[in-house]
Amino acid sequence: MIRRRHRAPPEPDDDTEGAEGSPDVRYPQPSPLEPWWRRVMAQGKAADDRPEHGDGRR
């Protein structure tokens, strides 16, 4: 049953379909960008409370 190596696996077809569309649709992974932009959003709210930091960010 393990001797399926002689057959071509359908992996290349799946990869091409994912490349044409969005590979994230098949594998929804948390974006590595989310943590830092959430921190920036939190800092932005704190910066509004502090005018000295708010002016520097603008």
C-alpha positions as a LaTeX table, in Angstrom:
\begin{tabular}{lrrr}
\hline
Residue & $x$ (\AA) & $y$ (\AA) & $z$ (\AA) \\
\hline
Met1 & 0.00 & 0.00 & 0.00 \\
Ile2 & 2.93 & 2.31 & 0.54 \\
Arg3 & 4.18 & 1.69 & $-3.02$ \\
Arg4 & 2.34 & 4.67 & $-4.49$ \\
Arg5 & 5.58 & 6.40 & $-5.42$ \\
His6 & 5.33 & 5.19 & $-9.01$ \\
Arg7 & 2.23 & 7.36 & $-9.39$ \\
Ala8 & 2.64 & 11.10 & $-9.73$ \\
Pro9 & 1.32 & 12.85 & $-6.63$ \\
Pro10 & $-1.32$ & 15.57 & $-7.21$ \\
Glu11 & 0.76 & 18.03 & $-5.17$ \\
Pro12 & 2.02 & 20.06 & $-8.19$ \\
Asp13 & $-1.57$ & 20.67 & $-9.31$ \\
Asp14 & $-2.55$ & 21.88 & $-5.85$ \\
Asp15 & 0.49 & 24.16 & $-5.66$ \\
Thr16 & $-0.29$ & 25.77 & $-9.02$ \\
Glu17 & $-3.91$ & 26.38 & $-8.02$ \\
Gly18 & $-2.80$ & 27.92 & $-4.74$ \\
Ala19 & $-0.22$ & 30.08 & $-6.51$ \\
Glu20 & $-2.80$ & 31.47 & $-8.93$ \\
Gly21 & $-5.25$ & 32.33 & $-6.17$ \\
Ser22 & $-4.31$ & 32.90 & $-2.56$ \\
Pro23 & $-2.39$ & 30.19 & $-0.70$ \\
Asp24 & $-3.60$ & 31.73 & 2.57 \\
Val25 & $-7.14$ & 30.65 & 1.68 \\
Arg26 & $-6.20$ & 26.98 & 1.98 \\
Tyr27 & $-3.97$ & 27.49 & 5.01 \\
Pro28 & $-5.29$ & 30.38 & 7.13 \\
Gln29 & $-2.29$ & 31.37 & 9.21 \\
Pro30 & $-2.03$ & 34.39 & 11.51 \\
Ser31 & $-0.07$ & 37.06 & 9.72 \\
Pro32 & 3.29 & 37.84 & 11.37 \\
Leu33 & 2.47 & 41.51 & 10.80 \\
Glu34 & $-0.56$ & 41.48 & 13.11 \\
Pro35 & 1.31 & 41.61 & 16.45 \\
Trp36 & 3.37 & 44.69 & 15.62 \\
Trp37 & 0.56 & 46.68 & 14.02 \\
Arg38 & $-1.62$ & 45.97 & 17.01 \\
Arg39 & 1.15 & 47.34 & 19.20 \\
Val40 & 1.36 & 50.42 & 16.98 \\
Met41 & $-2.39$ & 50.90 & 17.29 \\
Ala42 & $-2.12$ & 50.66 & 21.08 \\
Gln43 & 0.81 & 53.08 & 21.10 \\
Gly44 & $-1.14$ & 55.44 & 18.84 \\
Lys45 & $-3.95$ & 55.59 & 21.40 \\
Ala46 & $-1.41$ & 56.28 & 24.14 \\
Ala47 & 0.25 & 58.90 & 21.93 \\
Asp48 & $-3.05$ & 60.77 & 21.65 \\
Asp49 & $-3.02$ & 61.11 & 25.44 \\
Arg50 & 0.53 & 62.44 & 25.31 \\
Pro51 & 0.79 & 65.45 & 22.98 \\
Glu52 & 4.60 & 65.33 & 22.99 \\
His53 & 4.60 & 61.83 & 21.47 \\
Gly54 & 1.57 & 62.48 & 19.28 \\
Asp55 & 3.25 & 65.40 & 17.50 \\
Gly56 & 6.39 & 63.35 & 16.91 \\
Arg57 & 4.45 & 60.52 & 15.27 \\
Arg58 & 2.56 & 62.79 & 12.89 \\
\hline
\end{tabular}
